[in-house]
Tab-separated table of C-alpha atoms in Angstrom:
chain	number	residue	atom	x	y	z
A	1	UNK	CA	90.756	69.161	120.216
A	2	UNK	CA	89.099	68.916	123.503
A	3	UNK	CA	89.088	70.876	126.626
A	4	UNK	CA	86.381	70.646	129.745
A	5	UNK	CA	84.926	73.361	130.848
A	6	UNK	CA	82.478	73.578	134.458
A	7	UNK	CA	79.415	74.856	133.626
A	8	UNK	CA	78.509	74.619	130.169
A	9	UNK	CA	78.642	73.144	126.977
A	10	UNK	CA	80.181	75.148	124.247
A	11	UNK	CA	80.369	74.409	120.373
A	12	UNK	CA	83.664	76.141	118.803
A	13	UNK	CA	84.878	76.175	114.978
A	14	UNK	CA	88.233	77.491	114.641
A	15	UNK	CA	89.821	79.367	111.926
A	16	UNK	CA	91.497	75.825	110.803
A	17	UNK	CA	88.350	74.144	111.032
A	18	UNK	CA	88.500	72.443	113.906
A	19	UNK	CA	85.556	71.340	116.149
A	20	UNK	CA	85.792	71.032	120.016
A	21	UNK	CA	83.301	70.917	122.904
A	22	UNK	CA	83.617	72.139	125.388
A	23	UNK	CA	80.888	70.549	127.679
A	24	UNK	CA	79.495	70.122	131.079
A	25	UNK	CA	76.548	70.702	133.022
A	26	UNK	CA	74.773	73.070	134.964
A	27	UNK	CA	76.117	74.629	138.432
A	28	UNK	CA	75.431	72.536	140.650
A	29	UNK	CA	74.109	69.940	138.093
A	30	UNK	CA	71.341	71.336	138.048
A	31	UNK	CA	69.741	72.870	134.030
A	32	UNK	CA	69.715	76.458	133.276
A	33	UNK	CA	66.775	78.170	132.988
A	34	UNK	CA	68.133	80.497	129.868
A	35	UNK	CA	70.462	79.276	127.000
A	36	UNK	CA	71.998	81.963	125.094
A	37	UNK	CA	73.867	81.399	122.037
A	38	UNK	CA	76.412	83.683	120.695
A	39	UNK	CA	78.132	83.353	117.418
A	40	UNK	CA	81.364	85.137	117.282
A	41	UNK	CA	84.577	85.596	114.884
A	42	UNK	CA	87.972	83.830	115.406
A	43	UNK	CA	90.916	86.443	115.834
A	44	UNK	CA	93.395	83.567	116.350
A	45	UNK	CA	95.767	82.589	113.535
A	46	UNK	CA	96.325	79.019	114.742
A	47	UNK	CA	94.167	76.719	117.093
A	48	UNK	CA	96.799	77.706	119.681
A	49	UNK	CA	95.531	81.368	120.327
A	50	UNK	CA	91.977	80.590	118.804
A	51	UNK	CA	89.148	83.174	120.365
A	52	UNK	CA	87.703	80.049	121.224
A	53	UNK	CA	90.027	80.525	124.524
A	54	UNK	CA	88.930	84.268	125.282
A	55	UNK	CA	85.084	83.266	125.469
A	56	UNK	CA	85.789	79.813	127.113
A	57	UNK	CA	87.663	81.534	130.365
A	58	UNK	CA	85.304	84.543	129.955
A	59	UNK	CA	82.410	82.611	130.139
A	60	UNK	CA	83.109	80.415	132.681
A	61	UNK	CA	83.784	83.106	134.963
A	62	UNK	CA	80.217	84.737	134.127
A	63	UNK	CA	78.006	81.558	134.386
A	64	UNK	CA	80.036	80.903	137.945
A	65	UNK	CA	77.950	83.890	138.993
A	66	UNK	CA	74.854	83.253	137.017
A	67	UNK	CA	73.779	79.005	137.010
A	68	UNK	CA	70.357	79.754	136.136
A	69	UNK	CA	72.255	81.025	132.412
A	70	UNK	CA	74.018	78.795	130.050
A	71	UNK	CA	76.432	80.413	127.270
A	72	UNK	CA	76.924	78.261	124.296
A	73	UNK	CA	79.213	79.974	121.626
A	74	UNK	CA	80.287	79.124	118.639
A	75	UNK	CA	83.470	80.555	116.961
A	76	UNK	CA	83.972	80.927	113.037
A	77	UNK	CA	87.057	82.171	111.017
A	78	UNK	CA	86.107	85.443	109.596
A	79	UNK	CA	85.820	83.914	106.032
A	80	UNK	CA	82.720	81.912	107.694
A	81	UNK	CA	81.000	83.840	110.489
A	82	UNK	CA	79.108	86.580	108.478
A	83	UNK	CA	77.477	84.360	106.170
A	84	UNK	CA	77.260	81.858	108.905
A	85	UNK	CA	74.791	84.040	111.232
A	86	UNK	CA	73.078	85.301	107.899
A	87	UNK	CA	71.980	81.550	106.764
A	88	UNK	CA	70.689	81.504	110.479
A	89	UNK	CA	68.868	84.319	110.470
A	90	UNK	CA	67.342	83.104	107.021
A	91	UNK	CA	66.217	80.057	108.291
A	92	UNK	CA	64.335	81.931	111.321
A	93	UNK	CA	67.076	80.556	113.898
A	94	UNK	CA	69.076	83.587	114.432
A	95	UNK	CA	71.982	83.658	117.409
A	96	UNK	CA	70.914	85.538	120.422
A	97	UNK	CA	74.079	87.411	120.034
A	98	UNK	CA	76.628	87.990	117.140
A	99	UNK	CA	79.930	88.836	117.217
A	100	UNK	CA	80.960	89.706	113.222
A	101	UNK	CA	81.447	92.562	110.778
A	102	UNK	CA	78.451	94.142	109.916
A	103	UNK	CA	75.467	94.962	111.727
A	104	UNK	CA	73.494	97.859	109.368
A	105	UNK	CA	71.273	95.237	107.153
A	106	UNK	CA	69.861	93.465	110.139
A	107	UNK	CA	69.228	96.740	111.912
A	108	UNK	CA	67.412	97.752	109.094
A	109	UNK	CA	65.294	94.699	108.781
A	110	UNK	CA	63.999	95.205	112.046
A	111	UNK	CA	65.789	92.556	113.901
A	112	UNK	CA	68.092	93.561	116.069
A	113	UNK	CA	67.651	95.230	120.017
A	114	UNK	CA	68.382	99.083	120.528
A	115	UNK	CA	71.641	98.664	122.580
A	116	UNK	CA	70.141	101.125	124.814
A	117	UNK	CA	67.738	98.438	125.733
A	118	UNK	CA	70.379	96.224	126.301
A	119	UNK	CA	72.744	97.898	128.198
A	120	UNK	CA	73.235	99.796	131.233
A	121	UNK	CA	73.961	103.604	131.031
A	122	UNK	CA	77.460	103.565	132.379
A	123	UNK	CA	78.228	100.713	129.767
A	124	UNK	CA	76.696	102.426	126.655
A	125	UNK	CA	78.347	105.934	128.112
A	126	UNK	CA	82.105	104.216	127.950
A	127	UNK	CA	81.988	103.633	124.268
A	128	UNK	CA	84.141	105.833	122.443
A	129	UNK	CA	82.367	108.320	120.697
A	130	UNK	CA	83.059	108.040	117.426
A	131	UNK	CA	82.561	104.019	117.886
A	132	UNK	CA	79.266	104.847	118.787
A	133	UNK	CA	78.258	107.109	116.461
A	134	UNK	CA	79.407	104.716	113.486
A	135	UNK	CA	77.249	102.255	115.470
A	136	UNK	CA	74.129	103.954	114.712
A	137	UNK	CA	71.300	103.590	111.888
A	138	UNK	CA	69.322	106.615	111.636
A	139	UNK	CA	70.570	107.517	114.637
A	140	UNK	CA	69.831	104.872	117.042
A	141	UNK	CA	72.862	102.821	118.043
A	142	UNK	CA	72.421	98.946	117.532
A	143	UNK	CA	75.809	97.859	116.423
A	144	UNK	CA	78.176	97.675	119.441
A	145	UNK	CA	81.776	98.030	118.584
A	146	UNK	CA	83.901	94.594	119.619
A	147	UNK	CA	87.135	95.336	118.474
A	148	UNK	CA	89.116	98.169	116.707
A	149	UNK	CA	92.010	99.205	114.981
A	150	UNK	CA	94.380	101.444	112.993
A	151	UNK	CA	96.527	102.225	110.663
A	152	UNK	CA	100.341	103.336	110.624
A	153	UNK	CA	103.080	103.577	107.878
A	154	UNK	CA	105.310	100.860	108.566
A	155	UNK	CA	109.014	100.829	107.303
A	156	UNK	CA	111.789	98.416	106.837
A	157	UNK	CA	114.503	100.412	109.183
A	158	UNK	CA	117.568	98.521	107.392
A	159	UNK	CA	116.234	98.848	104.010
A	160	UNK	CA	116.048	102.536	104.680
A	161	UNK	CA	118.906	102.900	105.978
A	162	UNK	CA	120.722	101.284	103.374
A	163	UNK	CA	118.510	103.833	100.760
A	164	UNK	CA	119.460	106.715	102.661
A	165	UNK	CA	116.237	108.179	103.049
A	166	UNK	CA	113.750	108.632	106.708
A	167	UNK	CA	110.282	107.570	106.879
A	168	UNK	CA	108.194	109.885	105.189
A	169	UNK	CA	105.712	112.751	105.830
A	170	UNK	CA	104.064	113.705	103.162
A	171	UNK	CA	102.969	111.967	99.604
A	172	UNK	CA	106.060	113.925	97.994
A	173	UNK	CA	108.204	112.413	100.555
A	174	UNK	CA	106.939	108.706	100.386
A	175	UNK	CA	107.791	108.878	96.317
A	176	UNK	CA	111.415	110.142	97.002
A	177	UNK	CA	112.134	107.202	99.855
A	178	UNK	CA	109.992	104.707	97.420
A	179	UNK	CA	113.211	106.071	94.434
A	180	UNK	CA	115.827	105.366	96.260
A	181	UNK	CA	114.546	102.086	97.461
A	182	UNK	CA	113.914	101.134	94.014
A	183	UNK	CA	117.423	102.354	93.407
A	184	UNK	CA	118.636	99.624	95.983
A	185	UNK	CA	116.904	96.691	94.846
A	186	UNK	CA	114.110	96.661	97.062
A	187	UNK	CA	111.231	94.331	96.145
A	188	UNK	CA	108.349	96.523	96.842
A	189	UNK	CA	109.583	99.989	97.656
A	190	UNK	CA	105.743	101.049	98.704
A	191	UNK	CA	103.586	97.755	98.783
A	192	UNK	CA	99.690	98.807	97.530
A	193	UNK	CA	97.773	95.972	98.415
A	194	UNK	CA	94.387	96.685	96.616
A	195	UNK	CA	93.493	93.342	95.627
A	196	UNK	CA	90.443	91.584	96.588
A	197	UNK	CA	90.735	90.846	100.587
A	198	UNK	CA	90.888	94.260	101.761
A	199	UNK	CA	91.370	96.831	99.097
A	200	UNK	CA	88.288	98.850	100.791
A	201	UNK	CA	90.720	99.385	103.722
A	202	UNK	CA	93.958	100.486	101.369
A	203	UNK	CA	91.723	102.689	99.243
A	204	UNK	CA	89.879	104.891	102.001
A	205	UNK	CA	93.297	105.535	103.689
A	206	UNK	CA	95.009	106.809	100.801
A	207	UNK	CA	91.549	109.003	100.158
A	208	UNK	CA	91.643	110.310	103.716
A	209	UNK	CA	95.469	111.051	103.389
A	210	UNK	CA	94.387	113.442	100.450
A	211	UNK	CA	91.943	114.964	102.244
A	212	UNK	CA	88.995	113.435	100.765
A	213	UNK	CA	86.982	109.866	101.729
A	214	UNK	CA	84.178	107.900	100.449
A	215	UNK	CA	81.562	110.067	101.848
A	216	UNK	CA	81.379	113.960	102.581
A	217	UNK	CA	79.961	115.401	106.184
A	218	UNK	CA	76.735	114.736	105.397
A	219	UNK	CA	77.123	111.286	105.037
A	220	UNK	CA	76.605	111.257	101.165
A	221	UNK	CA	78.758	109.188	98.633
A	222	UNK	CA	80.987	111.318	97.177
A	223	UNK	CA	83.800	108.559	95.821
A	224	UNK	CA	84.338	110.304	92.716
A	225	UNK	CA	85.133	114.031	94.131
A	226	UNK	CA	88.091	115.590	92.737
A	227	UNK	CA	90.158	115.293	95.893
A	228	UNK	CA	89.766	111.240	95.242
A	229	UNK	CA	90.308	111.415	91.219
A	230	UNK	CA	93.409	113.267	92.335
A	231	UNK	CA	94.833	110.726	95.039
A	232	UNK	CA	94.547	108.228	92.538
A	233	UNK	CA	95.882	110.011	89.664
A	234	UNK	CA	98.932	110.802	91.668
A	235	UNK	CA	98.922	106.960	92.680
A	236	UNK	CA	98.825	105.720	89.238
A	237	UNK	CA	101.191	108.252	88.007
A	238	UNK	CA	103.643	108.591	90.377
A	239	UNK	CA	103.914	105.395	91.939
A	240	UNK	CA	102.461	102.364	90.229
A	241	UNK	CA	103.376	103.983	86.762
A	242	UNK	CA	107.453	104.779	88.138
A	243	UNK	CA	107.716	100.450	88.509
A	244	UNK	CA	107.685	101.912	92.783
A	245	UNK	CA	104.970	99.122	94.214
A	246	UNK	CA	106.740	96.081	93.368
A	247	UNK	CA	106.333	93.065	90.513
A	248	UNK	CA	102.417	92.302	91.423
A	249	UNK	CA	99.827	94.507	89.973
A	250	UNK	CA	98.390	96.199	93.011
A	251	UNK	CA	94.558	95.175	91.654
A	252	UNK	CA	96.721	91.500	92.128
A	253	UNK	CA	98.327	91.666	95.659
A	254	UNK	CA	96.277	91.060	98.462
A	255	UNK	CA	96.588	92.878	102.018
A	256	UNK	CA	97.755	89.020	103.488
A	257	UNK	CA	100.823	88.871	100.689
A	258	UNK	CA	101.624	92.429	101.365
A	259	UNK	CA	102.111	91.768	104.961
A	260	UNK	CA	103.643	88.215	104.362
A	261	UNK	CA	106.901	90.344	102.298
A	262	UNK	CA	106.941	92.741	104.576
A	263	UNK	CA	107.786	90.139	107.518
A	264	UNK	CA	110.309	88.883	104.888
A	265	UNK	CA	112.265	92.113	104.084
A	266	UNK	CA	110.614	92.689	100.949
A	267	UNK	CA	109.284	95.335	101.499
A	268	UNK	CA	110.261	98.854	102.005
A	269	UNK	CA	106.992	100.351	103.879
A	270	UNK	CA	102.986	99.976	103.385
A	271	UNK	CA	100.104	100.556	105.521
A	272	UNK	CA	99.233	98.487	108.510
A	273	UNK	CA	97.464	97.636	111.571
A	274	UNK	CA	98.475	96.107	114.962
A	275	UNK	CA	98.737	92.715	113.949
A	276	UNK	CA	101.769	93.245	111.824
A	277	UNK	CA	103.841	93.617	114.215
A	278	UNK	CA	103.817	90.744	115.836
A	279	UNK	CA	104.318	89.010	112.200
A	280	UNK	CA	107.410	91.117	111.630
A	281	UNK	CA	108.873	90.209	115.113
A	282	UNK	CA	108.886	86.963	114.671
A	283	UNK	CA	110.865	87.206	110.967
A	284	UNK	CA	113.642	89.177	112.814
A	285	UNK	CA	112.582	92.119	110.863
A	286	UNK	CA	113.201	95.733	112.802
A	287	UNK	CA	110.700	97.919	111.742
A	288	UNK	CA	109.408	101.566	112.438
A	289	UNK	CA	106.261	103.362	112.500
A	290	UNK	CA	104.773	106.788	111.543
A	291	UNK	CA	101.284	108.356	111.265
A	292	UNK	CA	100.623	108.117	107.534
A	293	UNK	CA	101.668	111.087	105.324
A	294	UNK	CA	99.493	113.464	103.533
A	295	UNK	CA	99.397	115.321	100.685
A	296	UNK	CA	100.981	117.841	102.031
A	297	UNK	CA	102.086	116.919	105.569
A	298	UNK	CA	100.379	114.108	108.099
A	299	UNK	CA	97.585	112.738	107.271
A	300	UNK	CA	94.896	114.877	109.767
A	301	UNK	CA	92.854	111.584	109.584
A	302	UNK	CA	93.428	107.997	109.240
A	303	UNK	CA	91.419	104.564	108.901
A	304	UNK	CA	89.884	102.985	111.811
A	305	UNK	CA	87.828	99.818	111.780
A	306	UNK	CA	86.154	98.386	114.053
A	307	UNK	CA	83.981	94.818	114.160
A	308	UNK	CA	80.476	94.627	116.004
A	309	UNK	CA	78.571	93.214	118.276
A	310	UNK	CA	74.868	92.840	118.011
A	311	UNK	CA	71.407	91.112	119.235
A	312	UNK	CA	68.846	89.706	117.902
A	313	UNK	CA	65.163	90.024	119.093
A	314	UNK	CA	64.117	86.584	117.913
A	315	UNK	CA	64.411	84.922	121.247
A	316	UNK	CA	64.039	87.326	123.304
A	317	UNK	CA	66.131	86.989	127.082
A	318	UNK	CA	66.450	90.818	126.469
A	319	UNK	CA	67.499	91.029	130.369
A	320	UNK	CA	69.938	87.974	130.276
A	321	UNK	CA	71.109	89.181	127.076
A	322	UNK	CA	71.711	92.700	128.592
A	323	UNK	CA	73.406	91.469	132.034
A	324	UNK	CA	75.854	89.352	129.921
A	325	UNK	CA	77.245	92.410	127.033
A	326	UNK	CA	77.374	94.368	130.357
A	327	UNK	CA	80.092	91.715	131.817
A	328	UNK	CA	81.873	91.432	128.269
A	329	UNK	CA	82.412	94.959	128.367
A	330	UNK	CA	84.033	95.575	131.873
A	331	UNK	CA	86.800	96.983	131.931
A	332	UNK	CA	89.082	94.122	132.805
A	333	UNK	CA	87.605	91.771	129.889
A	334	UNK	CA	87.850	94.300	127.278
A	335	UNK	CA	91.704	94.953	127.863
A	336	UNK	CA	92.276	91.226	127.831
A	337	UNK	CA	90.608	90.870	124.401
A	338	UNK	CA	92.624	93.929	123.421
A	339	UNK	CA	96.273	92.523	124.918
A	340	UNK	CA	95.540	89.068	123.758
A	341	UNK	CA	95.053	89.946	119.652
A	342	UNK	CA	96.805	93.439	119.678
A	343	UNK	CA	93.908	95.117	118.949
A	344	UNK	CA	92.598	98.803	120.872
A	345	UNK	CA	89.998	98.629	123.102
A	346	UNK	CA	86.580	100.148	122.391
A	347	UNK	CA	85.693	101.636	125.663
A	348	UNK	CA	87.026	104.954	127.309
A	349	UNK	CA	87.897	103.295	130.876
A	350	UNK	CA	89.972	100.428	128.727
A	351	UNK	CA	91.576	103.251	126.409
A	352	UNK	CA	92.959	105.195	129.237
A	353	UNK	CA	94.318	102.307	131.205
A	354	UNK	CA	96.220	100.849	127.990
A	355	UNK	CA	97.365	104.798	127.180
A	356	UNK	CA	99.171	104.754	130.644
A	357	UNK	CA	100.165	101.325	130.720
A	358	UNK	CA	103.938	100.196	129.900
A	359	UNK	CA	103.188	96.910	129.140
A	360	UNK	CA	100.798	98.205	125.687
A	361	UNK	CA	103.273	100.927	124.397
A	362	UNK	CA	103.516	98.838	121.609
A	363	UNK	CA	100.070	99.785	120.649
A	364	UNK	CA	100.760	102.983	121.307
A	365	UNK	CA	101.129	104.560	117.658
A	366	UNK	CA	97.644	102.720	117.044
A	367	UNK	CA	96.133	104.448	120.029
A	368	UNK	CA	96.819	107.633	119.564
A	369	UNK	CA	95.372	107.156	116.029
A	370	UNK	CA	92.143	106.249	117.077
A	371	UNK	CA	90.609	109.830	118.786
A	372	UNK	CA	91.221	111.127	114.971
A	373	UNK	CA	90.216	108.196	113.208
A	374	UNK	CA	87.240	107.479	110.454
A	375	UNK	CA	84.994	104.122	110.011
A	376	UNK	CA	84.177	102.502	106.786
A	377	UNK	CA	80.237	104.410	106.911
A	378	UNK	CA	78.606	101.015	107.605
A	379	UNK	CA	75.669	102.543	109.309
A	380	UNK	CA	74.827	102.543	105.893
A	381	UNK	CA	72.854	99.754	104.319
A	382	UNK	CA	74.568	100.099	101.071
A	383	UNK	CA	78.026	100.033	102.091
A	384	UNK	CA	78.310	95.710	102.008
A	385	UNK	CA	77.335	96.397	98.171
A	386	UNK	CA	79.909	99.303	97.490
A	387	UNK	CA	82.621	97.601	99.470
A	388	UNK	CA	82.223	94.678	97.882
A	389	UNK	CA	82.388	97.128	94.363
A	390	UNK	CA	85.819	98.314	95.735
A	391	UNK	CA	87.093	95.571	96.584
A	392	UNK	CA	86.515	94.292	92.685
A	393	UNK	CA	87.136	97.211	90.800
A	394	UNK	CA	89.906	99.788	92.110
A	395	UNK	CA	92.738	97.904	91.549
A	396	UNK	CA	91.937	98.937	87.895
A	397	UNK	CA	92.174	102.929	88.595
A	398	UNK	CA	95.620	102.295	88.465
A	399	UNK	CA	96.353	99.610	85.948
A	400	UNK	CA	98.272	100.324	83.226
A	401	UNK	CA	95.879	102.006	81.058
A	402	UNK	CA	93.179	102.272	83.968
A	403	UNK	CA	91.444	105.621	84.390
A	404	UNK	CA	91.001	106.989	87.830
A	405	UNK	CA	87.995	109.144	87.205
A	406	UNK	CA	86.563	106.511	85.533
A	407	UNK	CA	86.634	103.835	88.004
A	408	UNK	CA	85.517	106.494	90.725
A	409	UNK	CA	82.682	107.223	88.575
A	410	UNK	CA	81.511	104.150	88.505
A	411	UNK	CA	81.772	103.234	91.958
A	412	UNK	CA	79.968	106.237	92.445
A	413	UNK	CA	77.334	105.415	90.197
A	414	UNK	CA	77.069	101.639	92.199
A	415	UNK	CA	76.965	104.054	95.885
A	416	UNK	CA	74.165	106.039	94.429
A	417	UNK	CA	71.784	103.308	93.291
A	418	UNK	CA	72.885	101.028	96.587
A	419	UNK	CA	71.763	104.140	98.376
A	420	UNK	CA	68.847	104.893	96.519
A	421	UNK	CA	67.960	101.134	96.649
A	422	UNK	CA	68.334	101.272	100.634
């Protein structure tokens, strides 16, 4: 797939492994004086709405203003990029900038700029807060936040309607609906996707909804506090062990197949994030959404994730590095990466605009989520190695004859020497 581009060449991998170049020289043809190369993730689920597009338009409109820089880019599907950029970095080649999930290791190591050296004050001020802070290793912000999102309870409006029941408030609540769903034949009353591909995300918004998380305020594993041994508990018991999540083990179903039988009418209602929508639109199916219930009423926090954006010192350019992140993050190009995947922007000036705009009440729900919302803590070096722990091993806290302090315990036990190893 090919598509010419004035002003530069640019190398793009999409999520279905295709290659295209984009190429073309210099303004005026004439070389640049700086190259740049930026490795970022694919958000597209087809060639057809690859990211590849995003950064093609967005940097041809930069270099238009700046010949003496060149932009070369190179887009991965997610299940590439990370380890992509690391095998760079470990052969001493590292991307000027990189677009991908994690930023803390390489912060650590010593490698990255201070985005404060990077960016100008009005662009570092329009973060959100909380973006920022989670951005931060020991204090000092070097991970800037690319994209973010939330999570809702979504529900199958026919389904419940034919149950009986209204979407849910609180845990007690969700069990009831998740009954008389079962009563009806529903596949999955309450999908629990805590399989391999994202269990991390399912697991720390059931602990928030019960009031606990995988760290306390002082930013200390605490995955095994009794609040958590509790939300599982009354997972295992009360809704895997009652035959309410559906015929695949939730340590079996991934986060992908969840969504997939939701879009078919399979299921009744599970936790999800922007991108669902669109998925269940296109099946026909009519869905609602509500913030997700709590132990006791609505959940007073819920997930929020966010991917980063980062810069290595390797190769220095530290102003032409700097003058570029400040055009990515305008205003006008953040919203457009925001509209185009359906995810929330990152900045203040982007959040307002969507907030007032009728063509993004869609997002809506997922918006007003965000002001409330808490990141995975991945200012912390340790977290690849205990999310990669949960990811393997919760599914069993509520297996059959699983034991939810046990499985905490041991996660714990991973956090704590991760930690102490950091």
């Amino acid at each position: 797939m090919q598509r010419r581009v004035r002003t530069r060449t640019i190398a793009v991998v999409s999520a279905l492994g295709l290659t295209g170049v984009l190429g073309g020289c210099g303004l005026g043809g004439g070389s640049s004086d700086v190259t740049l190369k930026l490795v970022a993730a694919d958000y597209g689920d087809s060639a057809a709405n690859s990211s590849e597009k995003y950064w093609a338009d967005l940097v041809e409109r930069y270099e238009s203003e700046h010949p003496d820089v060149r932009i070369d880019v190179s887009v991965h599907s997610w299940n590439d990029v990370d380890r992509k950029v690391k095998e760079m970095v470990d052969a001493g080649d590292p991307p000027d900038i990189a677009q991908i999930g994690a930023y803390a290791d390489y912060a650590a190591e010593g490698l990255l700029y201070k985005a404060g050296d990077l960016l100008s004050i009005p662009v570092q001020a329009d973060f959100l807060a909380q973006l920022t802070t989670a951005g931060e290793v020991n204090s000092v912000q070097y991970g800037m936040p690319f994209a973010s999102s939330t999570r809702v309870l979504f529900y199958n409006k026919k389904l419940f309607a034919e149950a009986g029941v209204t979407p849910p408030r609180t845990w007690d609540e969700l069990a009831t609906a998740a009954e008389a769903l079962e009563a009806k034949g529903v596949t999955y009353p309450y999908a629990l996707p805590l399989g391999p591909e994202e269990a991390q995300a399912e697991t720390m918004q059931w602990l928030l909804s019960g009031g606990g998380g995988y760290t306390d305020i002082t930013g200390t594993y605490s995955i095994d506090s009794a609040r958590n041994v509790e939300t599982f508990a009354w997972l295992k018991d009360e809704l895997v062990g009652k035959g309410l999540t559906g015929p695949v083990a939730p340590g079996k179903l991934d986060r992908a197949d969840a969504f997939a039988a939701f879009a078919a009418g399979d299921v009744g209602m599970l936790n999800g994030h922007p991108s669902l929508m669109e998925t269940a639109k296109e099946k026909g199916v009519e869905f609602g959404m509500v913030p997700t219930p709590g132990i006791d009423g609505e959940s007073q926090v819920t997930l929020g994730v966010a991917d980063w954006m980062m810069a290595f010192r390797e190769n220095g350019h530290r102003d032409q590095v700097g003058d570029f992140l400040d055009f990515v993050y305008s205003e006008e190009n953040v919203l457009d990466f925001s509209r185009e995947y359906n995810l929330l922007p990152v900045t203040n000036s982007a959040s307002r605009t969507m907030a007032a705009s009728g063509q993004d009440k869609d997002l809506k729900p997922f918006l007003d989520q965000l002001a409330t919302s808490e990141l995975y803590p991945v200012g912390n070096t340790s977290w690849a190695t205990v999310n990669a722990a949960v990811k393997k091993e919760i599914g069993k806290a509520v297996a059959p004859n699983g034991s939810p302090a046990g499985v905490l315990g041991g996660l714990q036990a991973t956090a704590t020497r991760a930690q102490t190893a950091g």
